[in-house]
Every structure is written in structure tokens, then in C-alpha cells.
PDB file of C-alpha atoms and ligand atoms in Angstrom:
ATOM      1  CA  MET M   1      44.991 -16.423   9.061  1.00  0.00           C
ATOM      2  CA  ASN M   2      43.117 -17.326  12.220  1.00  0.00           C
ATOM      3  CA  ARG M   3      41.924 -13.826  13.182  1.00  0.00           C
ATOM      4  CA  THR M   4      39.553 -12.952  10.364  1.00  0.00           C
ATOM      5  CA  ILE M   5      36.875 -10.856  12.035  1.00  0.00           C
ATOM      6  CA  ARG M   6      37.165  -7.106  11.637  1.00  0.00           C
ATOM      7  CA  THR M   7      33.768  -5.887  10.452  1.00  0.00           C
ATOM      8  CA  ALA M   8      30.105  -6.737  11.025  1.00  0.00           C
ATOM      9  CA  GLU M   9      30.128  -8.272   7.512  1.00  0.00           C
ATOM     10  CA  ASP M  10      32.961 -10.615   8.640  1.00  0.00           C
ATOM     11  CA  VAL M  11      30.739 -11.780  11.540  1.00  0.00           C
ATOM     12  CA  LEU M  12      27.847 -12.488   9.165  1.00  0.00           C
ATOM     13  CA  ALA M  13      30.158 -14.404   6.808  1.00  0.00           C
ATOM     14  CA  LEU M  14      31.517 -16.489   9.696  1.00  0.00           C
ATOM     15  CA  LEU M  15      28.002 -17.314  10.868  1.00  0.00           C
ATOM     16  CA  ASP M  16      27.081 -18.316   7.286  1.00  0.00           C
ATOM     17  CA  ARG M  17      29.812 -20.942   7.449  1.00  0.00           C
ATOM     18  CA  LEU M  18      28.092 -22.666  10.385  1.00  0.00           C
ATOM     19  CA  PHE M  19      25.374 -23.811   7.951  1.00  0.00           C
ATOM     20  CA  PRO M  20      25.583 -25.804   4.693  1.00  0.00           C
ATOM     21  CA  PRO M  21      26.243 -23.549   1.651  1.00  0.00           C
ATOM     22  CA  ALA M  22      22.926 -22.654  -0.021  1.00  0.00           C
ATOM     23  CA  GLU M  23      24.062 -22.640  -3.654  1.00  0.00           C
ATOM     24  CA  ALA M  24      25.207 -26.274  -3.915  1.00  0.00           C
ATOM     25  CA  TRP M  25      22.229 -27.486  -1.897  1.00  0.00           C
ATOM     26  CA  TRP M  26      19.687 -25.748  -4.150  1.00  0.00           C
ATOM     27  CA  ASP M  27      21.452 -26.742  -7.373  1.00  0.00           C
ATOM     28  CA  ARG M  28      21.078 -30.393  -6.305  1.00  0.00           C
ATOM     29  CA  PHE M  29      17.448 -29.726  -5.379  1.00  0.00           C
ATOM     30  CA  TYR M  30      16.664 -28.454  -8.904  1.00  0.00           C
ATOM     31  CA  ALA M  31      18.737 -31.089 -10.766  1.00  0.00           C
ATOM     32  CA  ASP M  32      15.673 -33.274 -11.427  1.00  0.00           C
ATOM     33  CA  ARG M  33      12.910 -31.057 -12.818  1.00  0.00           C
ATOM     34  CA  SER M  34      10.454 -33.978 -12.798  1.00  0.00           C
ATOM     35  CA  ALA M  35      10.785 -34.464  -9.002  1.00  0.00           C
ATOM     36  CA  ASP M  36       7.551 -34.219  -7.048  1.00  0.00           C
ATOM     37  CA  ARG M  37       8.024 -30.786  -5.435  1.00  0.00           C
ATOM     38  CA  PRO M  38       4.855 -28.709  -5.124  1.00  0.00           C
ATOM     39  CA  PHE M  39       6.504 -25.419  -6.081  1.00  0.00           C
ATOM     40  CA  PHE M  40       7.953 -26.862  -9.304  1.00  0.00           C
ATOM     41  CA  THR M  41       4.518 -26.059 -10.734  1.00  0.00           C
ATOM     42  CA  PRO M  42       4.373 -23.010 -13.032  1.00  0.00           C
ATOM     43  CA  GLU M  43       1.291 -21.734 -11.132  1.00  0.00           C
ATOM     44  CA  PRO M  44       1.708 -18.449  -9.204  1.00  0.00           C
ATOM     45  CA  ASP M  45       0.939 -18.041  -5.488  1.00  0.00           C
ATOM     46  CA  GLU M  46      -2.768 -17.560  -4.804  1.00  0.00           C
ATOM     47  CA  ASN M  47      -2.048 -14.719  -2.365  1.00  0.00           C
ATOM     48  CA  LEU M  48       0.029 -12.796  -4.924  1.00  0.00           C
ATOM     49  CA  VAL M  49      -2.702 -13.113  -7.548  1.00  0.00           C
ATOM     50  CA  SER M  50      -5.290 -12.094  -4.970  1.00  0.00           C
ATOM     51  CA  TYR M  51      -3.334  -8.923  -3.956  1.00  0.00           C
ATOM     52  CA  LEU M  52      -3.292  -7.869  -7.599  1.00  0.00           C
ATOM     53  CA  ASP M  53      -6.896  -8.866  -8.341  1.00  0.00           C
ATOM     54  CA  ARG M  54      -8.227  -7.026  -5.280  1.00  0.00           C
ATOM     55  CA  GLY M  55      -6.152  -3.926  -5.978  1.00  0.00           C
ATOM     56  CA  LEU M  56      -4.321  -4.255  -2.632  1.00  0.00           C
ATOM     57  CA  VAL M  57      -1.111  -3.702  -4.523  1.00  0.00           C
ATOM     58  CA  SER M  58      -2.057  -0.767  -6.671  1.00  0.00           C
ATOM     59  CA  TYR M  59       0.039   2.218  -7.631  1.00  0.00           C
ATOM     60  CA  LEU M  60      -2.554   4.649  -8.946  1.00  0.00           C
ATOM     61  CA  ASP M  61      -2.974   6.169  -5.478  1.00  0.00           C
ATOM     62  CA  ARG M  62       0.725   7.088  -5.440  1.00  0.00           C
ATOM     63  CA  GLY M  63       0.706   8.888  -8.754  1.00  0.00           C
ATOM     64  CA  LEU M  64       2.462   5.985 -10.476  1.00  0.00           C
ATOM     65  CA  LEU M  65       1.034   4.326 -13.523  1.00  0.00           C
ATOM     66  CA  SER M  66      -0.612   0.999 -12.932  1.00  0.00           C
ATOM     67  CA  PRO M  67       0.999  -2.142 -14.340  1.00  0.00           C
ATOM     68  CA  GLY M  68      -0.095  -2.598 -17.920  1.00  0.00           C
ATOM     69  CA  ALA M  69      -1.147   1.035 -18.413  1.00  0.00           C
ATOM     70  CA  GLY M  70       1.188   1.266 -21.370  1.00  0.00           C
ATOM     71  CA  HIS M  71       3.672   3.763 -19.890  1.00  0.00           C
ATOM     72  CA  ALA M  72       6.399   3.375 -17.266  1.00  0.00           C
ATOM     73  CA  PRO M  73       5.640  -0.005 -15.676  1.00  0.00           C
ATOM     74  CA  ALA M  74       5.708  -0.616 -11.951  1.00  0.00           C
ATOM     75  CA  ARG M  75       8.797  -2.538 -10.862  1.00  0.00           C
ATOM     76  CA  ALA M  76       8.866  -5.773  -8.888  1.00  0.00           C
ATOM     77  CA  LEU M  77      11.676  -7.738  -7.295  1.00  0.00           C
ATOM     78  CA  ASP M  78      11.312 -11.489  -6.664  1.00  0.00           C
ATOM     79  CA  LEU M  79      13.699 -12.685  -3.927  1.00  0.00           C
ATOM     80  CA  GLY M  80      14.702 -16.359  -4.247  1.00  0.00           C
ATOM     81  CA  CYS M  81      12.664 -16.715  -7.443  1.00  0.00           C
ATOM     82  CA  GLY M  82      13.439 -20.427  -8.012  1.00  0.00           C
ATOM     83  CA  PRO M  83      12.074 -21.595 -11.393  1.00  0.00           C
ATOM     84  CA  GLY M  84      10.341 -18.239 -11.781  1.00  0.00           C
ATOM     85  CA  ARG M  85       6.595 -18.901 -11.480  1.00  0.00           C
ATOM     86  CA  ASN M  86       5.816 -15.688  -9.522  1.00  0.00           C
ATOM     87  CA  ALA M  87       8.263 -13.488 -11.453  1.00  0.00           C
ATOM     88  CA  ILE M  88       6.680 -14.677 -14.712  1.00  0.00           C
ATOM     89  CA  HIS M  89       3.184 -13.945 -13.393  1.00  0.00           C
ATOM     90  CA  LEU M  90       4.225 -10.427 -12.352  1.00  0.00           C
ATOM     91  CA  ALA M  91       5.708  -9.810 -15.807  1.00  0.00           C
ATOM     92  CA  ALA M  92       2.490 -11.086 -17.421  1.00  0.00           C
ATOM     93  CA  ARG M  93       0.572  -8.576 -15.251  1.00  0.00           C
ATOM     94  CA  GLY M  94       2.664  -5.703 -16.607  1.00  0.00           C
ATOM     95  CA  PHE M  95       5.480  -5.356 -14.052  1.00  0.00           C
ATOM     96  CA  GLU M  96       9.079  -4.905 -15.039  1.00  0.00           C
ATOM     97  CA  VAL M  97      10.703  -7.615 -12.924  1.00  0.00           C
ATOM     98  CA  ASP M  98      14.081  -8.373 -11.413  1.00  0.00           C
ATOM     99  CA  ALA M  99      14.298 -11.922 -10.073  1.00  0.00           C
ATOM    100  CA  VAL M 100      17.213 -13.201  -8.000  1.00  0.00           C
ATOM    101  CA  ASP M 101      18.237 -16.713  -7.051  1.00  0.00           C
ATOM    102  CA  VAL M 102      21.472 -18.161  -5.738  1.00  0.00           C
ATOM    103  CA  SER M 103      21.021 -21.383  -7.729  1.00  0.00           C
ATOM    104  CA  SER M 104      22.195 -21.387 -11.352  1.00  0.00           C
ATOM    105  CA  ALA M 105      19.976 -24.440 -12.006  1.00  0.00           C
ATOM    106  CA  ALA M 106      16.934 -22.465 -10.820  1.00  0.00           C
ATOM    107  CA  VAL M 107      17.805 -19.401 -12.902  1.00  0.00           C
ATOM    108  CA  ALA M 108      18.419 -21.468 -16.065  1.00  0.00           C
ATOM    109  CA  TRP M 109      15.004 -23.125 -15.626  1.00  0.00           C
ATOM    110  CA  ALA M 110      13.303 -19.783 -14.888  1.00  0.00           C
ATOM    111  CA  GLU M 111      14.826 -18.163 -17.987  1.00  0.00           C
ATOM    112  CA  GLU M 112      13.527 -21.001 -20.163  1.00  0.00           C
ATOM    113  CA  ARG M 113      10.057 -20.719 -18.665  1.00  0.00           C
ATOM    114  CA  ALA M 114       9.971 -16.932 -19.084  1.00  0.00           C
ATOM    115  CA  ARG M 115      10.898 -17.256 -22.767  1.00  0.00           C
ATOM    116  CA  GLU M 116       8.224 -19.924 -23.283  1.00  0.00           C
ATOM    117  CA  ALA M 117       5.657 -17.694 -21.549  1.00  0.00           C
ATOM    118  CA  GLY M 118       6.584 -14.820 -23.876  1.00  0.00           C
ATOM    119  CA  VAL M 119       7.784 -12.528 -21.066  1.00  0.00           C
ATOM    120  CA  GLY M 120      11.526 -13.108 -21.457  1.00  0.00           C
ATOM    121  CA  ALA M 121      12.136  -9.395 -22.133  1.00  0.00           C
ATOM    122  CA  ALA M 122      10.211  -8.245 -19.023  1.00  0.00           C
ATOM    123  CA  VAL M 123      12.162 -10.277 -16.440  1.00  0.00           C
ATOM    124  CA  ARG M 124      15.831  -9.755 -15.644  1.00  0.00           C
ATOM    125  CA  PHE M 125      17.154 -12.826 -13.826  1.00  0.00           C
ATOM    126  CA  HIS M 126      20.175 -12.486 -11.546  1.00  0.00           C
ATOM    127  CA  ARG M 127      22.172 -15.526 -10.480  1.00  0.00           C
ATOM    128  CA  ALA M 128      23.349 -14.249  -7.105  1.00  0.00           C
ATOM    129  CA  SER M 129      22.714 -14.224  -3.417  1.00  0.00           C
ATOM    130  CA  ILE M 130      19.971 -11.694  -2.710  1.00  0.00           C
ATOM    131  CA  PHE M 131      22.534  -9.918  -0.519  1.00  0.00           C
ATOM    132  CA  GLU M 132      25.043  -9.530  -3.335  1.00  0.00           C
ATOM    133  CA  ALA M 133      22.854  -8.876  -6.382  1.00  0.00           C
ATOM    134  CA  ASP M 134      23.348  -5.514  -8.063  1.00  0.00           C
ATOM    135  CA  LEU M 135      19.903  -3.903  -7.649  1.00  0.00           C
ATOM    136  CA  PRO M 136      18.773  -0.285  -7.945  1.00  0.00           C
ATOM    137  CA  HIS M 137      18.017   1.685  -4.797  1.00  0.00           C
ATOM    138  CA  ALA M 138      14.460   2.605  -3.715  1.00  0.00           C
ATOM    139  CA  ARG M 139      12.975   1.631  -7.070  1.00  0.00           C
ATOM    140  CA  TYR M 140      10.763  -1.400  -6.387  1.00  0.00           C
ATOM    141  CA  ASP M 141       7.017  -0.928  -6.006  1.00  0.00           C
ATOM    142  CA  LEU M 142       6.684  -4.572  -4.953  1.00  0.00           C
ATOM    143  CA  VAL M 143       9.253  -6.842  -3.333  1.00  0.00           C
ATOM    144  CA  TYR M 144       8.010 -10.429  -3.279  1.00  0.00           C
ATOM    145  CA  ASP M 145       9.461 -13.425  -1.439  1.00  0.00           C
ATOM    146  CA  SER M 146       7.902 -16.864  -1.667  1.00  0.00           C
ATOM    147  CA  GLY M 147       9.892 -19.309   0.417  1.00  0.00           C
ATOM    148  CA  CYS M 148      13.299 -17.604   0.590  1.00  0.00           C
ATOM    149  CA  LEU M 149      13.187 -15.910   3.995  1.00  0.00           C
ATOM    150  CA  HIS M 150      12.396 -19.147   5.831  1.00  0.00           C
ATOM    151  CA  HIS M 151      15.570 -20.733   4.416  1.00  0.00           C
ATOM    152  CA  LEU M 152      17.849 -17.945   5.658  1.00  0.00           C
ATOM    153  CA  PRO M 153      19.918 -18.380   8.827  1.00  0.00           C
ATOM    154  CA  PRO M 154      18.786 -16.010  11.616  1.00  0.00           C
ATOM    155  CA  HIS M 155      21.703 -13.548  11.336  1.00  0.00           C
ATOM    156  CA  ARG M 156      20.841 -12.914   7.672  1.00  0.00           C
ATOM    157  CA  ARG M 157      17.631 -11.200   8.776  1.00  0.00           C
ATOM    158  CA  VAL M 158      19.891  -8.254   9.515  1.00  0.00           C
ATOM    159  CA  SER M 159      21.000  -8.248   5.873  1.00  0.00           C
ATOM    160  CA  TYR M 160      17.423  -8.878   4.695  1.00  0.00           C
ATOM    161  CA  LEU M 161      16.035  -5.821   6.526  1.00  0.00           C
ATOM    162  CA  ALA M 162      18.898  -3.723   5.167  1.00  0.00           C
ATOM    163  CA  LEU M 163      18.115  -4.996   1.658  1.00  0.00           C
ATOM    164  CA  LEU M 164      14.429  -4.057   1.979  1.00  0.00           C
ATOM    165  CA  ASP M 165      15.418  -0.653   3.288  1.00  0.00           C
ATOM    166  CA  ARG M 166      17.695  -0.171   0.288  1.00  0.00           C
ATOM    167  CA  VAL M 167      15.436  -1.348  -2.523  1.00  0.00           C
ATOM    168  CA  LEU M 168      11.796  -0.709  -1.564  1.00  0.00           C
ATOM    169  CA  ALA M 169      10.335   2.513  -3.002  1.00  0.00           C
ATOM    170  CA  PRO M 170       8.507   4.873  -0.635  1.00  0.00           C
ATOM    171  CA  GLY M 171       4.909   3.609  -0.453  1.00  0.00           C
ATOM    172  CA  GLY M 172       6.001   0.281  -1.998  1.00  0.00           C
ATOM    173  CA  HIS M 173       4.713  -3.116  -0.925  1.00  0.00           C
ATOM    174  CA  PHE M 174       6.521  -6.127   0.455  1.00  0.00           C
ATOM    175  CA  ALA M 175       4.950  -9.584   0.549  1.00  0.00           C
ATOM    176  CA  VAL M 176       6.338 -12.792   1.995  1.00  0.00           C
ATOM    177  CA  THR M 177       5.295 -16.438   2.150  1.00  0.00           C
ATOM    178  CA  ALA M 178       6.882 -18.694   4.758  1.00  0.00           C
ATOM    179  CA  PHE M 179       6.226 -21.884   6.720  1.00  0.00           C
ATOM    180  CA  ALA M 180       3.428 -21.300   9.229  1.00  0.00           C
ATOM    181  CA  ALA M 181       4.222 -22.036  12.889  1.00  0.00           C
ATOM    182  CA  GLY M 182       2.111 -24.924  14.140  1.00  0.00           C
ATOM    183  CA  ALA M 183       1.805 -26.343  10.626  1.00  0.00           C
ATOM    184  CA  MET M 184       5.265 -26.764   9.076  1.00  0.00           C
ATOM    185  CA  GLY M 185       8.921 -25.885   9.679  1.00  0.00           C
ATOM    186  CA  SER M 186      11.279 -25.653  12.617  1.00  0.00           C
ATOM    187  CA  GLU M 187      10.115 -23.819  15.736  1.00  0.00           C
ATOM    188  CA  ARG M 188      13.473 -24.057  17.495  1.00  0.00           C
ATOM    189  CA  PRO M 189      14.715 -20.756  18.974  1.00  0.00           C
ATOM    190  CA  ASP M 190      17.362 -18.988  16.880  1.00  0.00           C
ATOM    191  CA  GLU M 191      20.177 -19.783  19.327  1.00  0.00           C
ATOM    192  CA  GLU M 192      19.576 -23.546  19.090  1.00  0.00           C
ATOM    193  CA  LEU M 193      19.843 -23.436  15.300  1.00  0.00           C
ATOM    194  CA  TYR M 194      23.467 -22.310  15.662  1.00  0.00           C
ATOM    195  CA  ARG M 195      24.260 -25.164  18.088  1.00  0.00           C
ATOM    196  CA  LEU M 196      22.664 -27.551  15.597  1.00  0.00           C
ATOM    197  CA  GLY M 197      24.296 -26.028  12.474  1.00  0.00           C
ATOM    198  CA  ALA M 198      21.085 -26.693  10.528  1.00  0.00           C
ATOM    199  CA  LEU M 199      17.801 -24.964   9.701  1.00  0.00           C
ATOM    200  CA  GLU M 200      15.849 -28.229   9.828  1.00  0.00           C
ATOM    201  CA  GLY M 201      14.347 -27.780   6.366  1.00  0.00           C
ATOM    202  CA  GLY M 202      13.200 -24.188   6.985  1.00  0.00           C
ATOM    203  CA  LEU M 203      11.970 -22.001   9.823  1.00  0.00           C
ATOM    204  CA  ALA M 204       8.379 -21.605  10.942  1.00  0.00           C
ATOM    205  CA  TRP M 205       6.893 -18.138  11.402  1.00  0.00           C
ATOM    206  CA  SER M 206       3.850 -16.994  13.373  1.00  0.00           C
ATOM    207  CA  PRO M 207       1.876 -13.876  12.419  1.00  0.00           C
ATOM    208  CA  ASP M 208       3.289 -12.060  15.485  1.00  0.00           C
ATOM    209  CA  GLU M 209       6.858 -13.006  14.557  1.00  0.00           C
ATOM    210  CA  LEU M 210       6.368 -11.683  11.016  1.00  0.00           C
ATOM    211  CA  ARG M 211       4.799  -8.472  12.324  1.00  0.00           C
ATOM    212  CA  SER M 212       7.682  -8.057  14.772  1.00  0.00           C
ATOM    213  CA  LEU M 213      10.415  -8.704  12.175  1.00  0.00           C
ATOM    214  CA  PHE M 214       8.892  -6.213   9.756  1.00  0.00           C
ATOM    215  CA  ARG M 215       7.701  -3.788  12.418  1.00  0.00           C
ATOM    216  CA  GLU M 216       8.829  -0.716  10.508  1.00  0.00           C
ATOM    217  CA  LEU M 217       6.407  -1.640   7.713  1.00  0.00           C
ATOM    218  CA  THR M 218       2.618  -1.390   7.926  1.00  0.00           C
ATOM    219  CA  PRO M 219       0.962  -4.831   7.903  1.00  0.00           C
ATOM    220  CA  LEU M 220      -1.959  -4.945   5.469  1.00  0.00           C
ATOM    221  CA  GLU M 221      -2.891  -8.627   5.513  1.00  0.00           C
ATOM    222  CA  ILE M 222      -1.414 -11.643   7.318  1.00  0.00           C
ATOM    223  CA  ARG M 223      -3.151 -14.966   6.769  1.00  0.00           C
ATOM    224  CA  PRO M 224      -2.560 -18.633   5.939  1.00  0.00           C
ATOM    225  CA  MET M 225      -2.232 -19.373   2.262  1.00  0.00           C
ATOM    226  CA  ALA M 226      -5.493 -20.731   0.872  1.00  0.00           C
ATOM    227  CA  ALA M 227      -5.386 -24.342  -0.329  1.00  0.00           C
ATOM    228  CA  ARG M 228      -5.586 -24.709  -4.102  1.00  0.00           C
ATOM    229  CA  PRO M 229      -5.506 -28.050  -5.941  1.00  0.00           C
ATOM    230  CA  PRO M 230      -2.674 -28.609  -8.439  1.00  0.00           C
ATOM    231  CA  GLY M 231      -3.838 -27.712 -11.937  1.00  0.00           C
ATOM    232  CA  SER M 232      -6.251 -25.038 -10.656  1.00  0.00           C
ATOM    233  CA  GLY M 233      -4.061 -22.280 -12.091  1.00  0.00           C
ATOM    234  CA  LEU M 234      -3.032 -21.094  -8.609  1.00  0.00           C
ATOM    235  CA  PHE M 235      -0.522 -22.431  -6.094  1.00  0.00           C
ATOM    236  CA  GLY M 236      -1.861 -22.726  -2.559  1.00  0.00           C
ATOM    237  CA  LEU M 237      -0.676 -24.798   0.404  1.00  0.00           C
ATOM    238  CA  PRO M 238      -2.336 -24.219   3.783  1.00  0.00           C
ATOM    239  CA  PHE M 239       0.869 -24.844   5.805  1.00  0.00           C
ATOM    240  CA  LEU M 240       2.282 -21.554   4.476  1.00  0.00           C
ATOM    241  CA  LEU M 241       1.741 -18.155   6.052  1.00  0.00           C
ATOM    242  CA  THR M 242       1.434 -15.082   3.836  1.00  0.00           C
ATOM    243  CA  GLY M 243       2.075 -11.475   4.787  1.00  0.00           C
ATOM    244  CA  LEU M 244       1.547  -8.243   2.862  1.00  0.00           C
ATOM    245  CA  PHE M 245       3.150  -5.036   4.161  1.00  0.00           C
ATOM    246  CA  GLN M 246       3.558  -1.484   2.948  1.00  0.00           C
ATOM    247  CA  ARG M 247       6.388   0.921   3.434  1.00  0.00           C
ATOM    248  CA  THR M 248       4.744   3.989   4.880  1.00  0.00           C
ATOM    249  CA  THR M 249       7.847   5.237   6.758  1.00  0.00           C
ATOM    250  CA  SER M 250      11.574   4.677   6.243  1.00  0.00           C
ATOM    251  CA  LEU M 251      12.936   1.518   7.897  1.00  0.00           C
TER     252      LEU M 251
HETATM  253  C1  SAM P 301      11.560 -22.801  -1.471  1.00  0.00           C
HETATM  254  S1  SAM P 301      12.415 -22.186  -2.859  1.00  0.00           S
HETATM  255  C2  SAM P 301      11.181 -21.114  -3.541  1.00  0.00           C
HETATM  256  C3  SAM P 301      11.389 -20.788  -4.987  1.00  0.00           C
HETATM  257  C4  SAM P 301      10.344 -19.835  -5.592  1.00  0.00           C
HETATM  258  N1  SAM P 301      10.258 -18.578  -4.872  1.00  0.00           N
HETATM  259  C5  SAM P 301       8.975 -20.463  -5.646  1.00  0.00           C
HETATM  260  O1  SAM P 301       8.212 -20.238  -4.710  1.00  0.00           O
HETATM  261  O2  SAM P 301       8.697 -21.194  -6.601  1.00  0.00           O
HETATM  262  C6  SAM P 301      13.580 -21.037  -2.126  1.00  0.00           C
HETATM  263  C7  SAM P 301      14.528 -20.423  -3.141  1.00  0.00           C
HETATM  264  O3  SAM P 301      15.347 -19.458  -2.472  1.00  0.00           O
HETATM  265  C8  SAM P 301      16.644 -19.510  -3.038  1.00  0.00           C
HETATM  266  N2  SAM P 301      17.598 -18.955  -2.072  1.00  0.00           N
HETATM  267  C9  SAM P 301      17.876 -19.400  -0.816  1.00  0.00           C
HETATM  268  N3  SAM P 301      18.776 -18.580  -0.227  1.00  0.00           N
HETATM  269  C10 SAM P 301      19.055 -17.604  -1.128  1.00  0.00           C
HETATM  270  C11 SAM P 301      19.904 -16.457  -1.112  1.00  0.00           C
HETATM  271  N4  SAM P 301      20.659 -16.149  -0.046  1.00  0.00           N
HETATM  272  N5  SAM P 301      19.939 -15.671  -2.202  1.00  0.00           N
HETATM  273  C12 SAM P 301      19.184 -15.957  -3.302  1.00  0.00           C
HETATM  274  N6  SAM P 301      18.367 -17.040  -3.370  1.00  0.00           N
HETATM  275  C13 SAM P 301      18.302 -17.846  -2.300  1.00  0.00           C
HETATM  276  C14 SAM P 301      16.869 -20.985  -3.360  1.00  0.00           C
HETATM  277  O4  SAM P 301      17.845 -21.201  -4.336  1.00  0.00           O
HETATM  278  C15 SAM P 301      15.460 -21.414  -3.807  1.00  0.00           C
HETATM  279  O5  SAM P 301      15.326 -21.328  -5.200  1.00  0.00           O
END
């Protein structure tokens, strides 16, 4: 069959095929757990910890019980969870967590780590593309993405916004960490990435670009990640940009 395009989903699938398949690439990436990759650390993102510590992500004001209050826990979704460091931190802070990654090597590692951390029962790991995972609608109080968005080809932003629209609870928060323009990542225009057939190791984002992409959400804080030395208990690299948003209207 040469004429395969009928629906918008067919167009997205065709565009996917212009780039290397994510699953095999990431499985190879995680094959050697002793490789020197900064985010192989078990330490959670400093910005995520800071949102929770400062009460920026707090559910009491919405009539929900706060994480750890001993009743219905708040729910979090970790997109592209990798070996699970942020999902495990959220579970340790009282969230009921769903964590999705396309790489089976990443999910196997994350499951082991969650068990070792004693939060195995509080995190449900899904080995799937974030666009195909079976997730409940409008139930997540926090959707967190550390380093997944910047590895997605441009057309998948359409699917990403639709996913947020589907899963984020009214009043819920969304936070993202991505390469910071001017510091790390590709600054090529979207169109050139298709001619190249590569994402050049990940896309760079400026604060304005993040605000524009997520314009239907209310930006609460957009800033570079603060540097934190390995072993400090927090993960922090200054070439990453962090953004915290809240859903105050429907997308
Ligand atoms: C840079 S890593 C970050 C991992 C983790 N969030 C962390 O910070 O430790 C990006 C992750 O996104 C995952 N990923 C990329 N595209 C994905 C997709 N379409 N669906 C699910 N996971 C994806 C990769 O497998 C990889 O584990």
C-alpha cells in the first residue's frame, strides 16, 4: 500500500518515521547502568522538590487532601520517567503515581529502584509511549516531565497538548524541564529538523517558547534549573530550563 494517509493520526505516524525510533534508541542508552549520565542518579530534580517544599504545588486550596494527609492521595503522572528518580520522590512525598516510559530497560530499572526505596506499591509504571499509555482522564493533580518533551519531534507537540488536556485535573499543575536555549540543545527551526531527520540530541527551549506552547495554562514560575553537585541529594544542571504551570481554564 502506497497511499496510507487518511487521518490526522496517519500524518503524525508518517512524520514519526522520519526520525529514528525512540524505543530502541533509549533501550541502548539504558543498557549500561554504570555509564556516566547525570540523570542516572537517583536524586530528584531540585525544581520539583522546591515546588513541593514551597507549597507551590499544593492541593489544600482546591478542597483536595494534601499528599501524605492519610486519605485520598493526590495523583501525579511522570512523563518519560526513565529510571524513576522523580516518580519515586513523588511517591515518597505521598502522591499516588503513574510513570510512563517507552523504554523497557528504563521501566525495569525504575521498578527495581521503587521497590528498593519502599514505594513499589505507590508507583504504577507503564511501558508505553506517553501517547498510547492507558491513563485516566482529568485525574492528575500534577503532570511532571523531566527531559521527555525536548526529545519529541515537533509534530508530537500536537499529541502532547492533547494528552495534557485529557489527563490534567481542573486546577492541576504541569511542570516541565527541558534544554535551555543558549545553553544546550538544538535551536534549529522545526522545519529544518524534518529536512535533517534528526533532533540533534534534543531541542532547546526559551522561556517565551515554553510560555507560547503552553499558553492555555497559567505560568507560575519559569527559570533555569539551579546547579546542584552530585551527591547533594538533589539533581540540578544549569543548562536546563524549568517551567511550572497551572490549569486554570480548559485547554
Ligand atoms: C532524558 S530522559 C529523562 C528520564 C527521566 N525523566 C529523568 O529525568 O531521569 C528522557 C526519557 O523520555 C523517554 N521517552 C522519550 N520519548 C518518549 C515517548 N514518546 N513516550 C514515553 N517515553 C519517552 C525516554 O525513554 C527517556 O527515558
